[in-house]
Amino acid sequence: MEKLQAVKGMNDILPPDSARWEWLEARVGALMARYGYQNLRTPLVEPTALFVRGLGEVTDIVEKEMYSFVDRMNGDDLSLRPENTAGVVRAVIEHSLLHDGGKRLYYMGPMFRHERPQKGRYRQFHQIGAEALGYPGPDVDAELILMCRALWRELGLVEGRDLRLEVNSLGQLDERRAHRAALVAHFEAHHDLLDDDSRRRLHTNPLRILDSKNPALQPLIEAAPRLLDHLGAESRAHFDGVRAALDAVGLEYRINPRLVRGMDYYNLTVFEWVTERLGAQGTVCGGGRYDPLIEQLGGKPAPAVGWALGVERLLLLLCEAGVAPPATAPRAYAVLASPAALVRALPVVEVLRAAGVSVLMHAAGKDGFGSLKSQFRRADASGAAWALIFGDDELARGEVALKPLRARDGRAAGAQFTRVLADSAEWARELLDDNPPL
Ligand code: ATP
Ligand code: MG
C-alpha cells in the first residue's frame, strides 16, 4: 500500500514538543486577559474574495501563496486563510461588533501559504495575533507594541538581545501618492538593476519593491526616497504620539524608513520585531495600523491596528535563546502489585488527581501489570517525582507506600514511607511539595 504522509510543509506537532506549544498558548491567553483582549475564533476557510479585496491583488500572498479551490458541491471560490486580519474584520462587520464602541481581540491558530518550506517557513504555520478595532489614537498602537514586549519578557526573552523593534509610518494614501511618484522616478532611473518582480511592481505597487528580499536590490532600496519625508502634519503627529508612548516606558526601537508591510491595507504606524538569531526568517512579529480595511471590506469606516506573530519562529527563537519551558513530567507514577490492587488504587488516584496531582497509572499489558521491577523502570523513565506503590502488604494494612524517585537538595532519594489510603485528600498536597520533610 502507498505510504500516507503529511503534506509537504505541513507538520505534525508531536509530544513532548507539543507541551512547549501548550505552555506558550497558556501564557499568551493569560497575557491577553491582563491587557483586556478577548478571544475570537474564525473559520479556517473563507471566501477567496475576502483575501483578494482585503490584502490587495498585487501581494505575494494573493499572487502566489494562497490555497484556493472551488467547492465541488456548489462552485464557491474558497481559500484556506493565509492570515487572519481579513477574517477578523469580516467577522466584526458581519456581527456588528463595533456597535457599542471599540473591540480588543486576539486569536491563535493555523494559517496556510504555498511557500518554499525551510526553517521558519512552512505551508501550514501558526499565528498569534491581536487586533484593536475602533480606536484611532497612537495610544493603542503603543499598547499593542507593549503587549509584545510583555510577552517576550514573560517567556524569558530579552528585548535588545533576542528581539529588536523597528517602526515606521506609512502615512496616508495621498502622502504615499506623492512619495510613489518620487519612488517610481528613482527606480525607473535604475531600471536595468531591477529584478523581474520589481519591474512588474514598478507600476502596480512600487512601495512593495522596498519589501524585496533580493540582496542585489538592497543598495538601490537604501538610496530610494523616504516615505517619512513625505508625511503631513497629522501623520507626523500620530507617529510622534507612538514614539512618545514607547519612550515613556523605556522601550527602545529603531526607525526603519524602508519598513513596509506585505499587505496593502496598512497606513500610519507599521512595526516589526526582528531577530538576528533565525537567519533569513528574522521577522518574528509584524503589525501596524490598517484604518482603510474595514470600509474596504464593506463595513462602516472605523480605524484599526494589530499585529501577528509566527509561533514556529517564536519557538525556534526560544530554543536559540536557551529558554526551556518547565518540564512536563507526571508528579507521581502508580505501581500496582496485581489486578486486585487496581480497584483499591483507582479511587485514591482519582482523589489525588482532583487535588491537582498528575498521576500516571501503570497500564496493564496482555499478561497483567508485570513485575514491580519493570514498573519501577517505567516510573523512573516517566520523570515522575514520586512512585505510589500499591503493594499487597501495604493494601492489606489499608495503606500505600510513597517513594521519592529523585534526589533533591543533596538529599538522597528513596526513603519511602506510607500513608493511609482513606486519608488521601489530606496527604495529596505532600506530593506537590518540592521539598517534603524527611
Ligand atoms: P515574511 O516576510 O517572512 O514572508 P510576512 O511579511 O509574509 O513574512 P506576515 O504576513 O506579516 O509575514 O505574518 C506575520 C508573521 O507570521 C511573520 O512575521 C512570521 O513570523 C510569520 N509567518 C509568515 N509566513 C510564514 C510561514 N510561511 N511560515 C512560518 N511563519 C510565517
Ligand atoms: Mg511572506
Short mmCIF file of N, CA, C and O in Angstrom, two decimals, residues 65-145:
data_model
loop_
_atom_site.label_atom_id
_atom_site.label_comp_id
_atom_site.label_asym_id
_atom_site.label_seq_id
_atom_site.Cartn_x
_atom_site.Cartn_y
_atom_site.Cartn_z
N GLU A 65 0.60 32.62 -3.16
CA GLU A 65 0.74 31.77 -1.98
C GLU A 65 -0.56 31.16 -1.48
O GLU A 65 -0.54 30.35 -0.56
N MET A 66 -1.69 31.52 -2.06
CA MET A 66 -2.96 31.09 -1.48
C MET A 66 -3.37 29.69 -1.91
O MET A 66 -3.23 29.32 -3.06
N TYR A 67 -3.88 28.93 -0.95
CA TYR A 67 -4.51 27.64 -1.26
C TYR A 67 -5.97 27.93 -1.60
O TYR A 67 -6.82 28.03 -0.71
N SER A 68 -6.26 28.11 -2.89
CA SER A 68 -7.61 28.43 -3.32
C SER A 68 -8.20 27.24 -4.07
O SER A 68 -7.47 26.52 -4.73
N PHE A 69 -9.49 27.04 -3.92
CA PHE A 69 -10.12 25.90 -4.58
C PHE A 69 -11.60 26.19 -4.78
O PHE A 69 -12.16 27.10 -4.16
N VAL A 70 -12.18 25.41 -5.68
CA VAL A 70 -13.61 25.54 -5.92
C VAL A 70 -14.32 24.44 -5.12
O VAL A 70 -13.92 23.27 -5.20
N ASP A 71 -15.30 24.81 -4.34
CA ASP A 71 -16.09 23.82 -3.60
C ASP A 71 -16.88 22.99 -4.61
O ASP A 71 -17.73 23.51 -5.33
N ARG A 72 -16.58 21.69 -4.65
CA ARG A 72 -17.20 20.82 -5.67
C ARG A 72 -18.71 20.76 -5.55
O ARG A 72 -19.42 20.47 -6.50
N MET A 73 -19.21 21.00 -4.35
CA MET A 73 -20.65 20.84 -4.13
C MET A 73 -21.46 22.00 -4.69
O MET A 73 -22.57 21.83 -5.14
N ASN A 74 -20.88 23.20 -4.61
CA ASN A 74 -21.69 24.35 -5.02
C ASN A 74 -20.95 25.38 -5.86
O ASN A 74 -21.50 26.44 -6.18
N GLY A 75 -19.69 25.10 -6.20
CA GLY A 75 -18.96 26.01 -7.08
C GLY A 75 -18.40 27.26 -6.41
O GLY A 75 -17.85 28.12 -7.08
N ASP A 76 -18.52 27.37 -5.07
CA ASP A 76 -17.99 28.55 -4.37
C ASP A 76 -16.47 28.63 -4.48
O ASP A 76 -15.79 27.60 -4.40
N ASP A 77 -15.94 29.85 -4.65
CA ASP A 77 -14.49 30.05 -4.64
C ASP A 77 -14.04 30.28 -3.20
O ASP A 77 -14.40 31.28 -2.59
N LEU A 78 -13.25 29.34 -2.68
CA LEU A 78 -12.85 29.38 -1.28
C LEU A 78 -11.33 29.36 -1.15
O LEU A 78 -10.63 28.92 -2.07
N SER A 79 -10.82 29.81 -0.02
CA SER A 79 -9.38 29.73 0.26
C SER A 79 -9.15 29.36 1.71
O SER A 79 -9.91 29.78 2.59
N LEU A 80 -8.07 28.58 1.94
CA LEU A 80 -7.59 28.41 3.32
C LEU A 80 -7.01 29.76 3.74
O LEU A 80 -6.30 30.39 2.96
N ARG A 81 -7.29 30.19 4.94
CA ARG A 81 -6.85 31.54 5.33
C ARG A 81 -5.32 31.63 5.35
O ARG A 81 -4.66 30.79 5.97
N PRO A 82 -4.75 32.64 4.65
CA PRO A 82 -3.31 32.83 4.67
C PRO A 82 -2.88 33.74 5.82
O PRO A 82 -1.70 33.81 6.16
N GLU A 83 -3.83 34.42 6.41
CA GLU A 83 -3.61 35.32 7.54
C GLU A 83 -4.99 35.54 8.15
O GLU A 83 -5.98 35.06 7.61
N ASN A 84 -5.07 36.26 9.27
CA ASN A 84 -6.38 36.30 9.93
C ASN A 84 -6.93 37.70 10.16
O ASN A 84 -8.00 37.84 10.74
N THR A 85 -6.23 38.73 9.72
CA THR A 85 -6.78 40.07 9.93
C THR A 85 -8.05 40.25 9.10
O THR A 85 -9.07 40.76 9.60
N ALA A 86 -8.00 39.81 7.85
CA ALA A 86 -9.18 39.95 6.99
C ALA A 86 -10.37 39.19 7.59
O ALA A 86 -11.50 39.69 7.59
N GLY A 87 -10.12 37.98 8.11
CA GLY A 87 -11.20 37.20 8.71
C GLY A 87 -11.78 37.88 9.95
O GLY A 87 -13.00 37.87 10.16
N VAL A 88 -10.90 38.46 10.77
CA VAL A 88 -11.37 39.17 11.96
C VAL A 88 -12.26 40.34 11.55
O VAL A 88 -13.36 40.53 12.10
N VAL A 89 -11.81 41.09 10.55
CA VAL A 89 -12.59 42.25 10.10
C VAL A 89 -13.94 41.79 9.52
O VAL A 89 -14.98 42.38 9.81
N ARG A 90 -13.92 40.72 8.74
CA ARG A 90 -15.17 40.20 8.21
C ARG A 90 -16.15 39.87 9.35
O ARG A 90 -17.32 40.24 9.32
N ALA A 91 -15.64 39.17 10.36
CA ALA A 91 -16.50 38.77 11.48
C ALA A 91 -17.01 40.00 12.25
O ALA A 91 -18.17 40.05 12.66
N VAL A 92 -16.13 40.98 12.42
CA VAL A 92 -16.51 42.20 13.15
C VAL A 92 -17.64 42.92 12.41
O VAL A 92 -18.60 43.39 13.02
N ILE A 93 -17.54 42.98 11.08
CA ILE A 93 -18.59 43.63 10.28
C ILE A 93 -19.86 42.79 10.33
O ILE A 93 -20.96 43.29 10.62
N GLU A 94 -19.70 41.48 10.07
CA GLU A 94 -20.86 40.59 9.98
C GLU A 94 -21.69 40.59 11.26
O GLU A 94 -22.91 40.51 11.21
N HIS A 95 -21.03 40.70 12.41
CA HIS A 95 -21.74 40.62 13.68
C HIS A 95 -21.85 41.98 14.38
O HIS A 95 -22.14 42.03 15.58
N SER A 96 -21.58 43.05 13.63
CA SER A 96 -21.68 44.43 14.17
C SER A 96 -21.01 44.56 15.54
O SER A 96 -21.58 45.14 16.46
N LEU A 97 -19.81 44.03 15.65
CA LEU A 97 -19.16 44.03 16.96
C LEU A 97 -18.76 45.43 17.44
O LEU A 97 -18.47 45.62 18.61
N LEU A 98 -18.74 46.40 16.52
CA LEU A 98 -18.33 47.75 16.93
C LEU A 98 -19.51 48.64 17.29
O LEU A 98 -19.33 49.83 17.51
N HIS A 99 -20.72 48.06 17.37
CA HIS A 99 -21.91 48.90 17.58
C HIS A 99 -21.85 49.67 18.89
O HIS A 99 -22.38 50.76 19.02
N ASP A 100 -21.16 49.12 19.90
CA ASP A 100 -21.10 49.82 21.19
C ASP A 100 -19.68 50.26 21.52
O ASP A 100 -19.30 50.31 22.69
N GLY A 101 -18.89 50.55 20.49
CA GLY A 101 -17.55 51.06 20.76
C GLY A 101 -16.47 50.11 20.27
O GLY A 101 -16.76 49.12 19.59
N GLY A 102 -15.24 50.40 20.65
CA GLY A 102 -14.11 49.63 20.14
C GLY A 102 -14.07 48.22 20.70
O GLY A 102 -14.74 47.89 21.67
N LYS A 103 -13.30 47.37 20.05
CA LYS A 103 -13.13 45.98 20.49
C LYS A 103 -11.64 45.64 20.45
O LYS A 103 -10.95 45.95 19.49
N ARG A 104 -11.20 44.99 21.52
CA ARG A 104 -9.83 44.46 21.55
C ARG A 104 -9.92 42.94 21.46
O ARG A 104 -10.52 42.31 22.33
N LEU A 105 -9.32 42.37 20.43
CA LEU A 105 -9.49 40.95 20.14
C LEU A 105 -8.15 40.26 19.93
O LEU A 105 -7.18 40.90 19.53
N TYR A 106 -8.12 38.94 20.17
CA TYR A 106 -6.92 38.18 19.79
C TYR A 106 -7.32 36.81 19.28
O TYR A 106 -8.45 36.35 19.50
N TYR A 107 -6.39 36.19 18.55
CA TYR A 107 -6.64 34.85 18.00
C TYR A 107 -5.34 34.06 18.02
O TYR A 107 -4.25 34.63 18.11
N MET A 108 -5.47 32.75 17.94
CA MET A 108 -4.32 31.88 17.72
C MET A 108 -4.78 30.78 16.78
O MET A 108 -5.90 30.28 16.93
N GLY A 109 -3.94 30.38 15.83
CA GLY A 109 -4.35 29.26 15.00
C GLY A 109 -3.54 29.12 13.73
O GLY A 109 -2.65 29.93 13.44
N PRO A 110 -3.84 28.07 12.96
CA PRO A 110 -3.09 27.78 11.74
C PRO A 110 -3.44 28.70 10.58
O PRO A 110 -4.59 29.12 10.44
N MET A 111 -2.43 29.01 9.77
CA MET A 111 -2.58 29.77 8.52
C MET A 111 -1.91 28.95 7.42
O MET A 111 -1.07 28.08 7.71
N PHE A 112 -2.24 29.25 6.18
CA PHE A 112 -1.77 28.42 5.07
C PHE A 112 -1.22 29.29 3.94
O PHE A 112 -1.92 30.17 3.44
N ARG A 113 0.02 29.04 3.56
CA ARG A 113 0.60 29.76 2.41
C ARG A 113 1.47 28.79 1.63
O ARG A 113 2.30 28.07 2.22
N HIS A 114 1.31 28.80 0.31
CA HIS A 114 2.10 27.90 -0.53
C HIS A 114 3.45 28.53 -0.80
O HIS A 114 3.64 29.21 -1.80
N GLU A 115 4.39 28.34 0.15
CA GLU A 115 5.73 28.89 0.02
C GLU A 115 6.72 27.74 -0.03
O GLU A 115 6.37 26.59 0.21
N ARG A 116 7.99 28.06 -0.29
CA ARG A 116 9.01 27.02 -0.28
C ARG A 116 9.37 26.73 1.17
O ARG A 116 9.86 27.59 1.88
N PRO A 117 9.09 25.49 1.63
CA PRO A 117 9.33 25.19 3.04
C PRO A 117 10.82 25.27 3.39
O PRO A 117 11.66 24.83 2.60
N GLN A 118 11.14 25.84 4.51
CA GLN A 118 12.51 25.91 5.03
C GLN A 118 12.39 26.25 6.51
O GLN A 118 11.28 26.43 7.00
N LYS A 119 13.52 26.33 7.19
CA LYS A 119 13.47 26.64 8.63
C LYS A 119 12.72 27.96 8.86
O LYS A 119 13.06 28.98 8.28
N GLY A 120 11.69 27.91 9.67
CA GLY A 120 10.93 29.12 9.96
C GLY A 120 9.93 29.52 8.89
O GLY A 120 9.32 30.58 8.98
N ARG A 121 9.76 28.67 7.88
CA ARG A 121 8.81 28.98 6.80
C ARG A 121 8.12 27.69 6.38
O ARG A 121 8.77 26.75 5.93
N TYR A 122 6.83 27.62 6.55
CA TYR A 122 6.09 26.38 6.31
C TYR A 122 4.83 26.69 5.51
O TYR A 122 4.49 27.86 5.31
N ARG A 123 4.15 25.64 5.06
CA ARG A 123 2.92 25.85 4.30
C ARG A 123 1.71 25.91 5.21
O ARG A 123 0.76 26.63 4.95
N GLN A 124 1.72 25.11 6.27
CA GLN A 124 0.80 25.38 7.37
C GLN A 124 1.66 25.87 8.52
O GLN A 124 2.59 25.19 8.94
N PHE A 125 1.38 27.07 8.98
CA PHE A 125 2.11 27.60 10.13
C PHE A 125 1.08 28.23 11.06
O PHE A 125 -0.11 28.23 10.76
N HIS A 126 1.54 28.73 12.19
CA HIS A 126 0.59 29.23 13.18
C HIS A 126 0.88 30.67 13.55
O HIS A 126 2.04 31.05 13.67
N GLN A 127 -0.17 31.42 13.70
CA GLN A 127 0.00 32.80 14.14
C GLN A 127 -0.78 33.03 15.43
O GLN A 127 -1.84 32.44 15.66
N ILE A 128 -0.23 33.92 16.23
CA ILE A 128 -0.98 34.53 17.32
C ILE A 128 -1.10 35.99 16.92
O ILE A 128 -0.14 36.60 16.47
N GLY A 129 -2.31 36.53 17.02
CA GLY A 129 -2.49 37.91 16.59
C GLY A 129 -3.39 38.68 17.54
O GLY A 129 -4.23 38.09 18.23
N ALA A 130 -3.19 39.98 17.59
CA ALA A 130 -4.04 40.86 18.39
C ALA A 130 -4.51 42.00 17.50
O ALA A 130 -3.73 42.51 16.70
N GLU A 131 -5.76 42.37 17.62
CA GLU A 131 -6.32 43.46 16.80
C GLU A 131 -7.15 44.36 17.71
O GLU A 131 -7.95 43.87 18.51
N ALA A 132 -6.97 45.67 17.57
CA ALA A 132 -7.80 46.63 18.30
C ALA A 132 -8.57 47.43 17.26
O ALA A 132 -7.96 48.12 16.45
N LEU A 133 -9.90 47.30 17.27
CA LEU A 133 -10.71 47.93 16.22
C LEU A 133 -11.57 49.03 16.82
O LEU A 133 -12.17 48.85 17.89
N GLY A 134 -11.62 50.16 16.12
CA GLY A 134 -12.45 51.27 16.58
C GLY A 134 -11.70 52.32 17.37
O GLY A 134 -12.32 53.25 17.89
N TYR A 135 -10.39 52.19 17.50
CA TYR A 135 -9.60 53.17 18.27
C TYR A 135 -8.64 53.90 17.33
O TYR A 135 -7.79 53.27 16.71
N PRO A 136 -8.77 55.23 17.24
CA PRO A 136 -7.96 55.96 16.26
C PRO A 136 -6.58 56.38 16.74
O PRO A 136 -5.70 56.67 15.92
N GLY A 137 -6.34 56.41 18.05
CA GLY A 137 -5.17 57.11 18.57
C GLY A 137 -3.90 56.29 18.62
O GLY A 137 -3.93 55.06 18.63
N PRO A 138 -2.76 56.99 18.69
CA PRO A 138 -1.46 56.31 18.78
C PRO A 138 -1.29 55.57 20.11
O PRO A 138 -0.42 54.70 20.22
N ASP A 139 -2.15 55.90 21.11
CA ASP A 139 -2.06 55.20 22.39
C ASP A 139 -2.25 53.70 22.23
O ASP A 139 -1.56 52.89 22.85
N VAL A 140 -3.19 53.32 21.36
CA VAL A 140 -3.48 51.89 21.19
C VAL A 140 -2.40 51.21 20.34
O VAL A 140 -2.06 50.06 20.57
N ASP A 141 -1.83 51.95 19.39
CA ASP A 141 -0.68 51.40 18.65
C ASP A 141 0.41 51.00 19.65
O ASP A 141 0.98 49.91 19.59
N ALA A 142 0.68 51.96 20.57
CA ALA A 142 1.74 51.72 21.56
C ALA A 142 1.37 50.57 22.49
O ALA A 142 2.22 49.73 22.83
N GLU A 143 0.10 50.50 22.88
CA GLU A 143 -0.36 49.41 23.76
C GLU A 143 -0.06 48.05 23.12
O GLU A 143 0.43 47.12 23.77
N LEU A 144 -0.37 47.94 21.82
CA LEU A 144 -0.16 46.67 21.13
C LEU A 144 1.33 46.31 21.07
O LEU A 144 1.71 45.14 21.22
N ILE A 145 2.16 47.31 20.86
CA ILE A 145 3.61 47.05 20.80
C ILE A 145 4.11 46.63 22.19
O ILE A 145 4.92 45.70 22.32
#
